[in-house]
XYZ file of C-alpha atoms in Angstrom:
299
model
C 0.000 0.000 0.000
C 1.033 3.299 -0.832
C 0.475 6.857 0.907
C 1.546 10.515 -0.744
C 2.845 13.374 1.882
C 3.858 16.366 1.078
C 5.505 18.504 4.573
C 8.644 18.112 2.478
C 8.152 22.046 2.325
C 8.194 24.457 5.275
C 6.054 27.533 5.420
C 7.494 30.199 7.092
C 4.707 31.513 10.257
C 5.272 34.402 12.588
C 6.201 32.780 16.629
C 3.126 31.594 18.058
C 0.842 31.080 14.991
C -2.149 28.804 15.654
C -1.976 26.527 12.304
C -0.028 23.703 13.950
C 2.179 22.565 10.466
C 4.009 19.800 12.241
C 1.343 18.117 13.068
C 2.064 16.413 8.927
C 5.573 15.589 9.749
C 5.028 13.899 12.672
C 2.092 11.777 11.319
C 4.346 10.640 8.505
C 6.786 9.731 11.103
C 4.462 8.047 13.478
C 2.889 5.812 10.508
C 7.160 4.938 8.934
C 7.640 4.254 12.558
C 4.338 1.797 13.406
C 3.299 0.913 9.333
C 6.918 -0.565 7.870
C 5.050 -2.198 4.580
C 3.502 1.529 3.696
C 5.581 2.611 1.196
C 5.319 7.130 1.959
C 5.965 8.967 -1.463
C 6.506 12.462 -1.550
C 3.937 14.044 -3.693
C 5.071 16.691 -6.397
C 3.405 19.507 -7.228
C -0.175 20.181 -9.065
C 0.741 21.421 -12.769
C -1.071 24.715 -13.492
C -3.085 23.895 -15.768
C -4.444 21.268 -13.559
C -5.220 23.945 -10.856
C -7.199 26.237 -13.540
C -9.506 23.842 -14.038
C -10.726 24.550 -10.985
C -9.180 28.227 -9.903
C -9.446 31.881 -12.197
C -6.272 32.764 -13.808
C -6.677 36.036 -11.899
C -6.385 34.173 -8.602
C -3.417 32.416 -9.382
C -1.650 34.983 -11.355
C -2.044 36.777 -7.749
C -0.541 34.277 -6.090
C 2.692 33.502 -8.467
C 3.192 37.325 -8.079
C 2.393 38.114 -4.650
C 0.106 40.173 -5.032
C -2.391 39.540 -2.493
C -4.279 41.938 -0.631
C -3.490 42.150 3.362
C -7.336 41.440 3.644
C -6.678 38.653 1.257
C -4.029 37.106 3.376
C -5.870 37.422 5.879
C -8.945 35.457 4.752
C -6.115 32.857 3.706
C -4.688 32.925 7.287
C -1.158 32.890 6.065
C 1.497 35.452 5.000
C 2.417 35.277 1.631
C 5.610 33.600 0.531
C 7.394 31.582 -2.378
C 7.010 28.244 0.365
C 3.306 29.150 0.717
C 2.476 28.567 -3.089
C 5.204 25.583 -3.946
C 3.664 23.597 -0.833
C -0.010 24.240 -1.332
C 0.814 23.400 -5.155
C 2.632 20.063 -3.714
C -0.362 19.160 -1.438
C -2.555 19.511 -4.095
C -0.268 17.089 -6.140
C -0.344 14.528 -3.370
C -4.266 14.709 -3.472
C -3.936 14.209 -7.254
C -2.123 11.452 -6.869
C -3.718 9.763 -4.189
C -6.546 9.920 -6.423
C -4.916 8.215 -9.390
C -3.397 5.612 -7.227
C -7.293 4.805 -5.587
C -8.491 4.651 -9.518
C -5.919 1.891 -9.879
C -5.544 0.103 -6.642
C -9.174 1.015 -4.873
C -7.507 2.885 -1.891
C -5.399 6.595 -2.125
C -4.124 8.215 0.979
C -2.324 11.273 1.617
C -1.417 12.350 4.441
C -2.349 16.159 4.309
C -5.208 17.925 1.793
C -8.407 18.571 2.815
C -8.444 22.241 1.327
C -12.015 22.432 1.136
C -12.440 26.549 1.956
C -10.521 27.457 -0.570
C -13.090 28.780 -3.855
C -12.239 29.307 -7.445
C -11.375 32.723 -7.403
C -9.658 32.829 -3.640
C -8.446 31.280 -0.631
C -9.952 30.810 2.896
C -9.496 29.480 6.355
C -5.581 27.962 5.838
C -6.974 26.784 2.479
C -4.904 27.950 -0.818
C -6.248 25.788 -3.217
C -8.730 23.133 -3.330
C -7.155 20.178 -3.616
C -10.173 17.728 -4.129
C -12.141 19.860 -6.701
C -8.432 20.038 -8.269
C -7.998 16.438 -8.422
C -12.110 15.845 -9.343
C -11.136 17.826 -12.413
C -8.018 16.233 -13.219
C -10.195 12.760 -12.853
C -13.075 13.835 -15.281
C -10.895 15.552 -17.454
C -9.078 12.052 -18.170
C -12.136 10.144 -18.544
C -11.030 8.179 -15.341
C -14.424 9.041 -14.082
C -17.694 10.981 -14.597
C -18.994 11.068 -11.219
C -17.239 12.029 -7.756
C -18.354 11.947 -4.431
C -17.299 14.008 -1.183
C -17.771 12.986 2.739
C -16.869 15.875 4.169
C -17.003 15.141 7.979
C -14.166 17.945 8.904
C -16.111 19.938 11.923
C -15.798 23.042 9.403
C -18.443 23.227 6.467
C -16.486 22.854 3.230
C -17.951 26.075 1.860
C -15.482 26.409 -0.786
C -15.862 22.598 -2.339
C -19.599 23.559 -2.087
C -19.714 26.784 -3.774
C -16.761 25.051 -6.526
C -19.562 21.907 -7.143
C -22.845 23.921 -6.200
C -24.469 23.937 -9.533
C -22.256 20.528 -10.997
C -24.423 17.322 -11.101
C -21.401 15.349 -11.613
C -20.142 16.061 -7.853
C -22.197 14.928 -4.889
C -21.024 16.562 -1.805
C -22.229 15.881 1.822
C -21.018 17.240 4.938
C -21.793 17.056 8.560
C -20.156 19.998 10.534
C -20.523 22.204 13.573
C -23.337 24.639 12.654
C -22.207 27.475 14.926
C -18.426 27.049 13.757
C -16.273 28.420 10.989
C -17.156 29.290 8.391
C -19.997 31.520 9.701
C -21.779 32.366 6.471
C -22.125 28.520 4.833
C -22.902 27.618 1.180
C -25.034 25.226 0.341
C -23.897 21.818 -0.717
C -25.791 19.091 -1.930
C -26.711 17.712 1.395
C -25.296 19.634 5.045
C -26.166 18.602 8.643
C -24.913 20.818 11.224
C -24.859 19.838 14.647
C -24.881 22.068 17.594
C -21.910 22.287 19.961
C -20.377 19.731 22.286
C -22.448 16.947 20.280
C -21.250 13.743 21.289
C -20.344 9.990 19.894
C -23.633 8.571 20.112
C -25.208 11.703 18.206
C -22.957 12.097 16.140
C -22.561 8.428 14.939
C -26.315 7.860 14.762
C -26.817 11.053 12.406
C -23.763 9.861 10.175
C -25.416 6.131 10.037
C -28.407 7.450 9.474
C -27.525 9.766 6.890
C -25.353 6.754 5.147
C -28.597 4.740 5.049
C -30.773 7.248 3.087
C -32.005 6.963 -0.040
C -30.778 10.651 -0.189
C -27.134 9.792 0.002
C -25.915 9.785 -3.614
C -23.546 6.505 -4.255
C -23.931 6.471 -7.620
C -20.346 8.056 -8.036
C -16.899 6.426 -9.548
C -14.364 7.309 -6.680
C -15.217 8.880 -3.062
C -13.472 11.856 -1.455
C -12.945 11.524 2.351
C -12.600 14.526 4.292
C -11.333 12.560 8.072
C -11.321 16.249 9.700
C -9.488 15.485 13.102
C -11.221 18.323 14.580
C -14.533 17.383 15.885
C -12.176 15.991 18.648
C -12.892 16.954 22.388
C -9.516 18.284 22.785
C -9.556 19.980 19.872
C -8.508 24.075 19.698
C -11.363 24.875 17.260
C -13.712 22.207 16.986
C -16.032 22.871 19.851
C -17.240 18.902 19.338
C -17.099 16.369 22.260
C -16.147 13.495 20.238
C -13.471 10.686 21.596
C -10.534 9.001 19.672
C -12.990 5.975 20.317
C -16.100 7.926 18.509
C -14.008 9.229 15.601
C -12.325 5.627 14.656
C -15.836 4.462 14.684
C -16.852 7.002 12.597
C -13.778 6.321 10.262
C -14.902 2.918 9.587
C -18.799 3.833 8.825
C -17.337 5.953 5.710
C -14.565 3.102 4.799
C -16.584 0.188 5.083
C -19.365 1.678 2.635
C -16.829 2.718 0.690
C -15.381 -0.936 0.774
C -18.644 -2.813 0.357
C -20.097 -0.964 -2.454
C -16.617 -1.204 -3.913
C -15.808 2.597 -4.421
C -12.545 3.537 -4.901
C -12.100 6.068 -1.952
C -9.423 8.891 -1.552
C -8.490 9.753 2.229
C -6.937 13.062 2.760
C -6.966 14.665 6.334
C -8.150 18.053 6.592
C -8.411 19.913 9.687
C -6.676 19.326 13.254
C -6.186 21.885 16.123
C -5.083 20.172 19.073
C -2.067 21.418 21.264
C 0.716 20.042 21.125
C -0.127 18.551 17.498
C 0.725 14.823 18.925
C -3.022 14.243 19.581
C -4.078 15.234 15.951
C -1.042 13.441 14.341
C -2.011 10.229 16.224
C -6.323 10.578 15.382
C -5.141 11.236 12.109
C -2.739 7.797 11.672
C -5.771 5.885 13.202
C -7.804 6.640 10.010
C -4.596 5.867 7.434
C -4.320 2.015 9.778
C -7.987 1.696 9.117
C -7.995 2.048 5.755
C -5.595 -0.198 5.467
C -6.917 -2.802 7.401
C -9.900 -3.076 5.684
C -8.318 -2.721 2.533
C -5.991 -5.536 2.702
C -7.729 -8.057 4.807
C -10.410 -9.427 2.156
């Protein structure tokens, strides 16, 4: 089995700034320590003319330039640098081929991605570009697929993949999120439930089950994006969720094992994470890779 990363690059962030990067490092390391037949491949970066399929030249032609507005940075939630573009262009490589690799072998992992604030014509919430609409594009525009699926079950609405997909019959998207949480002003996706603060496992699992089960849910797709958002974990800095690392493995394996069953190729990137130190996320975060794995290899 094989698993893309891409913290190869460092962005440079002013002393005390709250996106915890290392938290990617050290869950490649934990998994090279604890997973010795997972073969980690650094991912290189998206080609630009696979990232205007999804983004406006104008956008990018901002970014390549740095031309950003302050108030644009700041929506971003990162100062602009060269590191900033050739690592968000890498980690939307890695999602690429993660999804490529799933097409082929029925399971894609990488170890960062998740991207989903970022819209077509700018960036949002840590999110430069959008890594899954990017490598949706790059699918469909191969004829590797016609129809995608997204789980988005990050504790933050994926406004951007929404708004990106909103009007696009070939994309189903579904989220469950924290209603009361970033980002304030939502777009619509195809299906949302948000869930009131400090929900709990046995909430939370039975609306995801439930939600699974209905003739609503939209499985007539090709490949399936997972979103395994680390956040909705109790200890988490932003999530304002009361799940446990018991609650969100279950939750892991809902997603997988319809995925499995109904023998959809899925894509696992990891989205969002806030806990401090970045151990705890790191360590949710290689629960979901081992079990993948596990119930990708033992049939």
């Amino acid at each position: 089995m094989r698993a893309f990363y891409s913290d190869h690059i460092s962005i440079p962030l002013p002393q005390g700034h709250r996106f915890p990067a290392d938290k990617y490092r050290l869950l490649r390391e934990r998994l090279a320590r604890e997973r010795s037949q997972l073969e980690l491949v650094r991912s290189g970066p998206a080609t630009l003319e696979q990232i205007l399929r999804v983004h406006t030249i104008e956008y990018l032609q901002k970014l390549q330039q740095g031309t950003l507005t302050p108030l644009e940075q700041r929506r971003i939630g990162f100062p602009w640098s060269p590191q900033l573009i050739e690592r968000s262009r890498c980690s939307t490589g890695g999602t690429i081929a993660a999804a490529h690799w799933a097409i082929e072998h029925r399971l894609g992992i990488h170890l960062a991605g998740g991207t989903h604030h970022a819209f077509a014509d700018q960036g949002q919430g840590f999110c430069v570009f959008n890594d899954v609409a990017v490598a949706i594009r790059d699918l469909q525009h191969l004829g590797k697929v016609a129809r995608a699926g997204v789980i988005d079950l990050d504790v933050h609405q994926g406004n951007g993949t929404a708004e990106i997909f909103q009007k696009d019959r070939s994309v189903f998207t579904f989220s469950i999120h924290g209603e009361r949480n970033f980002p304030f002003r939502k777009c619509a996706g195809d299906w949302d439930i948000g869930l009131p603060d400090g929900v709990e496992d046995a909430t939370y699992l039975a609306t995801l089950a439930s939600a699974l089960a209905d003739s609503r849910f939209d499985w007539n797709v090709d490949v399936l994006f997972y979103l395994a958002g680390a956040d909705p974990f109790v200890r988490d800095r932003l999530g304002r969720m009361n799940l446990s690392i018991e609650g969100l493995a279950a939750r892991d394996c809902q997603v997988i094992e319809q995925a499995r069953i109904r023998n959809i190729p899925l894509v696992i990137v990891m989205a969002g994470g806030y806990t401090n130190p970045p151990d705890e996320t790191a360590a949710i975060h290689a629960d979901t890779v081992k079990l993948a794995l596990q119930a990708f290899t033992e049939q």
